Structures are given as C-alpha cells and as structure tokens.
XYZ file of C-alpha atoms in Angstrom:
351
model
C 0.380 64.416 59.266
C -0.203 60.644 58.610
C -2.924 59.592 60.666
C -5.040 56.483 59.586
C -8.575 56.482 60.299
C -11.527 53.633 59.276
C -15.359 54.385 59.247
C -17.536 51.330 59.488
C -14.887 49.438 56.976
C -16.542 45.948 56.385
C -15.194 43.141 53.867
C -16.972 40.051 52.463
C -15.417 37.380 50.402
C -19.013 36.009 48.964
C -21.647 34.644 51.681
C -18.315 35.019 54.284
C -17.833 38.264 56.412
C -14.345 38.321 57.176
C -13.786 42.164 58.489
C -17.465 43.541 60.426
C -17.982 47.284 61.046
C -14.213 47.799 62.347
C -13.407 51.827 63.362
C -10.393 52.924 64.314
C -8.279 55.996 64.609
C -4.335 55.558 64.088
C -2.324 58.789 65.082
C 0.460 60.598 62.951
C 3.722 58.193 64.409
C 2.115 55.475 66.173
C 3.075 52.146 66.107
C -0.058 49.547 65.870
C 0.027 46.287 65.898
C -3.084 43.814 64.827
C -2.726 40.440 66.217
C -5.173 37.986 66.972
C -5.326 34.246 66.009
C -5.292 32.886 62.400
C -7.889 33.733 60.302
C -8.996 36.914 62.506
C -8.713 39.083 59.148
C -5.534 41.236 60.478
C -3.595 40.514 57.267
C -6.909 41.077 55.265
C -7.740 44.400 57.560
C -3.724 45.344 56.283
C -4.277 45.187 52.838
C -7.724 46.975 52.733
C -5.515 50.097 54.360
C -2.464 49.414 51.340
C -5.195 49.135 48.735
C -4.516 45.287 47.443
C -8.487 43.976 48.458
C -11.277 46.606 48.209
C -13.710 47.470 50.596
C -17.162 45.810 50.788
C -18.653 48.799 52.391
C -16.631 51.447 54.816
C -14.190 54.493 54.813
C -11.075 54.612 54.842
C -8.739 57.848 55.541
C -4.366 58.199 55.177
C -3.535 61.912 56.350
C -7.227 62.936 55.917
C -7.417 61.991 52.176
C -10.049 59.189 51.421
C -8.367 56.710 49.636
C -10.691 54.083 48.661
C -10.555 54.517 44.910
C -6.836 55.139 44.809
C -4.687 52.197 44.079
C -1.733 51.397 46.339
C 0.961 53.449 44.663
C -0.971 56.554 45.465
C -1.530 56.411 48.887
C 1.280 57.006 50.115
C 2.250 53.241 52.114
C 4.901 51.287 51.906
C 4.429 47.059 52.619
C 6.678 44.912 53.903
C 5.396 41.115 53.466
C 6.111 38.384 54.984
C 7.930 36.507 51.864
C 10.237 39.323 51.694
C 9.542 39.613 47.681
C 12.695 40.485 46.840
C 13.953 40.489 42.888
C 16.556 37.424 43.091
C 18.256 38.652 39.578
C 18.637 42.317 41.361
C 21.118 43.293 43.803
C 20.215 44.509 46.956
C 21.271 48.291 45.676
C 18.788 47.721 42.651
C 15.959 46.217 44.581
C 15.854 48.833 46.717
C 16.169 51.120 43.906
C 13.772 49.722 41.704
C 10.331 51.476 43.128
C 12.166 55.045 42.483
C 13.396 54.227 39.615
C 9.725 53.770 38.435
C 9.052 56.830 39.717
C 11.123 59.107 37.930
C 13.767 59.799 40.337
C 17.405 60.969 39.182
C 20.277 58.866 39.856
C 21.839 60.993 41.846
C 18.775 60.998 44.385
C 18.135 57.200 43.880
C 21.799 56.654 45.116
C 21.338 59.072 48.339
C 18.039 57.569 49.541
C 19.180 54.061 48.734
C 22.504 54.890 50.793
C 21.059 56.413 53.327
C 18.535 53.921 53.990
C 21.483 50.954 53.639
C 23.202 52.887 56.882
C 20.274 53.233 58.913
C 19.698 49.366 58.819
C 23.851 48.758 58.839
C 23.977 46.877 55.427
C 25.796 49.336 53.585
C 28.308 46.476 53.163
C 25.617 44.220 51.273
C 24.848 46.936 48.249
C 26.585 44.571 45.833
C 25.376 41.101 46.726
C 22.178 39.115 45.589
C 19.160 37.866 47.940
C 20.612 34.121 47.417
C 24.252 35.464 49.296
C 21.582 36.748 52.047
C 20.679 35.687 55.656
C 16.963 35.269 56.213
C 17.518 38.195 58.575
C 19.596 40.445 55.772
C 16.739 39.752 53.378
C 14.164 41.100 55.795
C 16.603 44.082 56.222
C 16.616 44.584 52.342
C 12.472 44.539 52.128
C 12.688 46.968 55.423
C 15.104 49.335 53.258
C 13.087 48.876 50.003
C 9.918 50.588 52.327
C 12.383 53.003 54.061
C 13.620 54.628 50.354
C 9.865 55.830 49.253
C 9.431 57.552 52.804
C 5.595 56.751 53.156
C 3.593 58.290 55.272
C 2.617 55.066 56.439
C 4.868 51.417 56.857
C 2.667 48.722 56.447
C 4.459 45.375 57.886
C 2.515 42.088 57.605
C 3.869 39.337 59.621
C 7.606 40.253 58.537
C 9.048 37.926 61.357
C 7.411 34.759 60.976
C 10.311 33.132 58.620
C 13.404 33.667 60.808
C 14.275 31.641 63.911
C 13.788 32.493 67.441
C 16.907 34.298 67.786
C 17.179 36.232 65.045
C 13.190 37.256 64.889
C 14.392 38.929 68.518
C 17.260 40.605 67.166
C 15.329 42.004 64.328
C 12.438 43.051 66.195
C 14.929 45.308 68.110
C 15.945 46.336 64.937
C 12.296 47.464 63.794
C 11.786 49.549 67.159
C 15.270 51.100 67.057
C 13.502 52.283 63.332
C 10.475 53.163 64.520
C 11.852 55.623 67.056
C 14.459 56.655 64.708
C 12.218 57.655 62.029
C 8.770 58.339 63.922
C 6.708 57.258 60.989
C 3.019 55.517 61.562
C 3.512 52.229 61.745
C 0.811 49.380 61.207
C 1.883 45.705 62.099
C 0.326 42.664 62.225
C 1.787 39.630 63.907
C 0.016 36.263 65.569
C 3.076 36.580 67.800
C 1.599 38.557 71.358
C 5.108 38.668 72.169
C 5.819 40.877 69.218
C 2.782 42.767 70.003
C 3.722 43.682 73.693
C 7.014 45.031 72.889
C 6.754 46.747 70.049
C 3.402 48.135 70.082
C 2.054 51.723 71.629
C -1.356 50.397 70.480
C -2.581 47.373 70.421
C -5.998 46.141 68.100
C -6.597 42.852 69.176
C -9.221 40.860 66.211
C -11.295 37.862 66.537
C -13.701 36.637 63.449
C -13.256 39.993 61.894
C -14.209 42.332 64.500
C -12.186 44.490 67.232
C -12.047 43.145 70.586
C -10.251 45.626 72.185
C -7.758 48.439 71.403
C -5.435 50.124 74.280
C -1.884 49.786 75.010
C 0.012 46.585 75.675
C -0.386 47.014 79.759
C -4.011 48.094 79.732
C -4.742 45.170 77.613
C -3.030 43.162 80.108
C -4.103 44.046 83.453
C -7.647 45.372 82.123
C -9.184 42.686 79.851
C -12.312 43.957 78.242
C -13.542 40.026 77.641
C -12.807 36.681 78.150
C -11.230 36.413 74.701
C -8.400 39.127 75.452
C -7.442 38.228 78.591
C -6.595 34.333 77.500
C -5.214 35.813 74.271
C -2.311 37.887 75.583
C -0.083 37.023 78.284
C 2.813 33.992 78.445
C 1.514 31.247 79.659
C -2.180 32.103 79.145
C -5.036 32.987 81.891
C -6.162 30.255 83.769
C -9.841 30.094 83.644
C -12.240 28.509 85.895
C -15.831 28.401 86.523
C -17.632 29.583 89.561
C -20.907 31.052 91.681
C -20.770 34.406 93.584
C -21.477 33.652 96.497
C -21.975 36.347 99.587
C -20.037 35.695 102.632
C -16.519 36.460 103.855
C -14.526 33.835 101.834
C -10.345 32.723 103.120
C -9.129 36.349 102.071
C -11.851 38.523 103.840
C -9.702 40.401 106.047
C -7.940 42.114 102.505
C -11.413 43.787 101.994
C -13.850 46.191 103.540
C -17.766 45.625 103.482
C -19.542 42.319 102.596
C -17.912 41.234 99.094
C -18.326 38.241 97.215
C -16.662 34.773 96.986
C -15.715 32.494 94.258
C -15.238 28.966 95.892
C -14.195 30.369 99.021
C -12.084 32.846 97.809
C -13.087 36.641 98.292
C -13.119 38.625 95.412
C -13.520 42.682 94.339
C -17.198 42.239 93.060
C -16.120 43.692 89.872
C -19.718 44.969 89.303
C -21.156 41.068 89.411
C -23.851 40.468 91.710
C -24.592 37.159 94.064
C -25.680 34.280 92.752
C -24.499 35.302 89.215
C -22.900 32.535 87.503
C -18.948 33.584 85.981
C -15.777 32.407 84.745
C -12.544 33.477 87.012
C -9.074 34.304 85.227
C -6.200 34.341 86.945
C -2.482 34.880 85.360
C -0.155 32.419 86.229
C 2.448 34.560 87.741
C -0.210 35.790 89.891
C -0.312 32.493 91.251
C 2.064 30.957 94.253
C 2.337 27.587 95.837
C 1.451 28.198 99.305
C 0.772 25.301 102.264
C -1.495 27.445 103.966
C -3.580 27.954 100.550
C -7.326 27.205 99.973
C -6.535 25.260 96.809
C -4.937 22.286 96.490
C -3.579 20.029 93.154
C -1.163 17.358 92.224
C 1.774 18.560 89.883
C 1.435 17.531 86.682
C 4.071 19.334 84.828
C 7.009 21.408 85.525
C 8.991 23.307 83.076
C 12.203 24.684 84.108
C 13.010 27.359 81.684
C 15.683 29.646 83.023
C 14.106 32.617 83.996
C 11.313 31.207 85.404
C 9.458 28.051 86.489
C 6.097 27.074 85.094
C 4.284 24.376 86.840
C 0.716 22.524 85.467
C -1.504 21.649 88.440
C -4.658 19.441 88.043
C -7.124 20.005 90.770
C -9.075 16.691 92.249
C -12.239 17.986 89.913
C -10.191 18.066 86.866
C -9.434 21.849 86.408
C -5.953 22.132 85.251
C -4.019 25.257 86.375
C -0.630 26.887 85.424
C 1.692 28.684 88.318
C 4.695 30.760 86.722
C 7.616 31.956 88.923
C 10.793 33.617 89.357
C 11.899 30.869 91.594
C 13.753 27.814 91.012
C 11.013 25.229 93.183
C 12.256 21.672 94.453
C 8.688 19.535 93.222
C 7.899 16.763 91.417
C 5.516 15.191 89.100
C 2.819 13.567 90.683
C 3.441 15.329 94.328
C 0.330 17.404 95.843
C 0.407 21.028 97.289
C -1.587 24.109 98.147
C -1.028 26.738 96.275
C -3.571 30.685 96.340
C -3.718 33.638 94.508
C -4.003 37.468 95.222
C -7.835 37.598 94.766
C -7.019 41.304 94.078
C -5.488 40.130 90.740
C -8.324 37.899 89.502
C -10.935 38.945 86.691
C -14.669 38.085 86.524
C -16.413 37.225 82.990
C-alpha cells in the first residue's frame, strides 16, 4: 500500500512561512495534483514529501512509514522535474539505467526493467541515442522512464510540462494518464496549469500562500467553490465577480423559486445560507452566461474572441464592471455594440 499522509507539516525559510499546518491524506493509486499560482509552495510542499527540503515542524507518512529522517533514496519516490535532468554524455538506455545500476542490480535485470519501461512509453527505438538527438517531448519520456525503472511506491512529477509547446504538452499529458491507469501507482503532481489539473487529476489540492484551500475532485471544485479564491482560480475563462446587497423581494427570476428568496441587483438568487442586507461578492462562470434581449443586464461589447470551439465575449457594464460570456455559438456582434445579456441565477455563487 502507498498511501501518503501529512500531519500538521509546516515549512519556514527564515522569518518567511511558506507551507502552514497543511494535512492531507493521499490514497494507495491516486492521482493528485497541487496547483495554485506561483509561489503557493506546491513545488516546495513536493519536495518536503521526496525528502530534498526538511520539515520545519510536521509529519510526514509513505505507506505508513514516517519518513522524515530518511533521505530521498529511501523512501521509496521517484521525481520527475521539470528540467528533465537528464545525463547528456549517457544514452537514453544508460540514463535510465543509471539509478539501478547504483543500486546493485544485475545486468540482466537492469536490461528487463529498462526495456520494459522503453515499451510502455513507445521509445524502444530511442535506447541508443543521446538527449541532444531528443525532442523536448522524447526527453520528458526518458525522465518519465528513468522514474518508471525503480517502481516507487510513489511518482513525484513537478511541473514536467511546462517546457514543451501547446501541442505537444497535450499529447504528453495523454501520455501520463494512459500511465497512470496503466500502472495504478500514487501519483503526486504539481502544475500552475488548471487545465492539467482538471484532466488528469482524481484529487485536486488547490494552495494559496502556503496553505490548502480546498481539496475534492476536479468537478466538485468546480461547481462547489469553498471560497472566493477557488472559484476564480479554476475554470477557462475565470469567474466573473461582482459586488452586491441581498436584498428581500422577488427579483426578474422569481417565478424559478419557491418562498421569499433574496436578490442581488434584481436578480433572485438561492440564499445560499446569506441573510438580507448582508453585503457579498456574486460569481458567475462565463458559460453560464447568455446574451439575451429580454435580460436584466445590459453592456457594450468590448471584446470578442472567436476561438473555434467557442466564442468568448468581454462586456463592460455602464458602472464599469467588466464581464466575460463564453459560448458554443458562433454570435454575429461587434465591438462597441450594446446588448442584454442574464444568467441562470441557479448557477451563481455567493462569497
């Protein structure tokens, strides 16, 4: 079993606390994914689990053994970073040989766990060749293998995608999944990318300034925000955000509700818990958002971006609040032209 557990796991660098009182339970085969913006402390969060910064205070457990005072070799993780590391006088056979080598293994079992690592990931081909013959992509491949040979109990990736293209970071993302599921091994990843994080993630661990925000999967996190902070931090383009009064009173979209309610500039809202009179901010997604003449809101265009799959359009309200709409559609407006547009007030969230 290869769960992953931390206890109150703090970490100061000096006067600065960069991880505060983080707990968290990580079960045998899991994939987790830390993402938050830069500087959160998900890389440094990564490397107190591998063992390369030590705790300030805290517990930390890998298949129930507390590994605090064992260095990284003997905890049984294997890292892939973000620079790929790779030994550029090695081939890729030897660099992905080299940790086992170390480690007393024969030849004979060197060559099957290399091998059979090299077919999982399809670069059986590449055995021979040097990191400077290699795609950014085949090099990430290589550093993926070099983890794959030790078989850890736990893969530690830390931003692994952040040097390839567009393009190819999808590709290999797939590729990372297709692994995951293959192998079923816990999995701890950290990425800035939420896109990353929604796909590949049965858990997300979302980190601002150190400490947890929330943890759930990808669609709880998305349709159930536990703050402000989460619910502007995932989702493509962001929340729109906008402050308001609750306000009793029936409100444009009364008849959708039964008993009194409450209102948000006109608009009638679940209560959410909020009473009248209580001052919040409203988020609303953007593709929960439609232009609509008979709607109780009303902008001039500011933007629109036509990107294939879907249209996002920037509207700037006559008090200044800027809002994003995000459709399916293909819609025939212009910069500078005014509309109506409403949401489902079902979909909105009070902070």
């Amino acid at each position: 079993m290869a769960q992953v557990a931390l206890k109150g796991v703090n970490k100061s660098f000096g006067k600065v606390d960069v991880i505060r009182e983080v707990d968290l339970q990580i079960d045998d085969g899991e994939f987790v994914v830390f993402v938050g913006p830069s500087g959160c402390g998900k890389s440094t969060l990564l490397r107190l689990i591998a063992g390369l910064e030590h705790l300030s205070s805290g517990e930390i457990y890998i298949a129930d053994r507390p590994v605090m005072d064992l260095p990284p070799s003997k905890r049984g993780i294997a890292m892939v970073f973000q620079s790929y590391a790779l030994y550029p006088h090695m081939t890729v056979f030897h660099n992905m040989a080299f940790s086992l080598d170390l480690q007393g293994f024969t030849k004979a079992e060197i060559r099957q766990r290399v091998e059979a690592a090299a077919k999982i990931l399809q670069m059986e081909h590449l055995l021979d060749r040097r990191p400077a013959a290699l795609s950014g992509g085949q090099r990430q491949r290589v550093a993926i293998g070099r983890a794959i040979v030790r078989n850890p109990d736990v893969f530690l990736f830390d931003e692994p995608l952040s040097n390839l293209d567009a393009a190819l970071r999808h590709d290999t993302r797939v590729e990372i999944a297709k692994l995951h599921n293959q192998l079923g091994a816990t999995t701890i990843y950290v990425t800035h990318d939420q896109v990353e994080a929604m796909t590949l993630a049965d858990k997300i661990v979302v980190l601002k300034d150190g400490e947890v925000m929330q943890v759930g999967s990808p669609m709880e996190l998305f349709n159930f925000p536990a703050n402000e902070f989460v619910a502007g931090f995932l989702g493509s383009p962001k929340m729109n955000f906008f402050d308001g009064v609750l306000t009793a009173g029936a409100g444009t979209n009364a008849g959708q509700f039964e008993g009194e309610g409450l209102s948000v500039a006109g608009v009638r809202l679940v209560s959410q818990g909020k009473a009248e009179g209580e001052s919040v901010r409203l988020g609303i997604r953007p593709q929960h958002m439609l232009l609509d003449p008979a709607g109780q809101l009303a902008g001039e265009v500011a933007l629109v971006e036509r990107l294939g799959t879907e249209t996002v359009v920037e509207l700037v309200t006559s008090g200044g609040t800027s809002f994003r709409l995000a459709t399916p559609d293909s819609l025939d407006i212009a910069n500078g032209q005014e509309v109506s547009f409403s949401f489902d007030p079902a979909k909105a969230h009070l902070f």
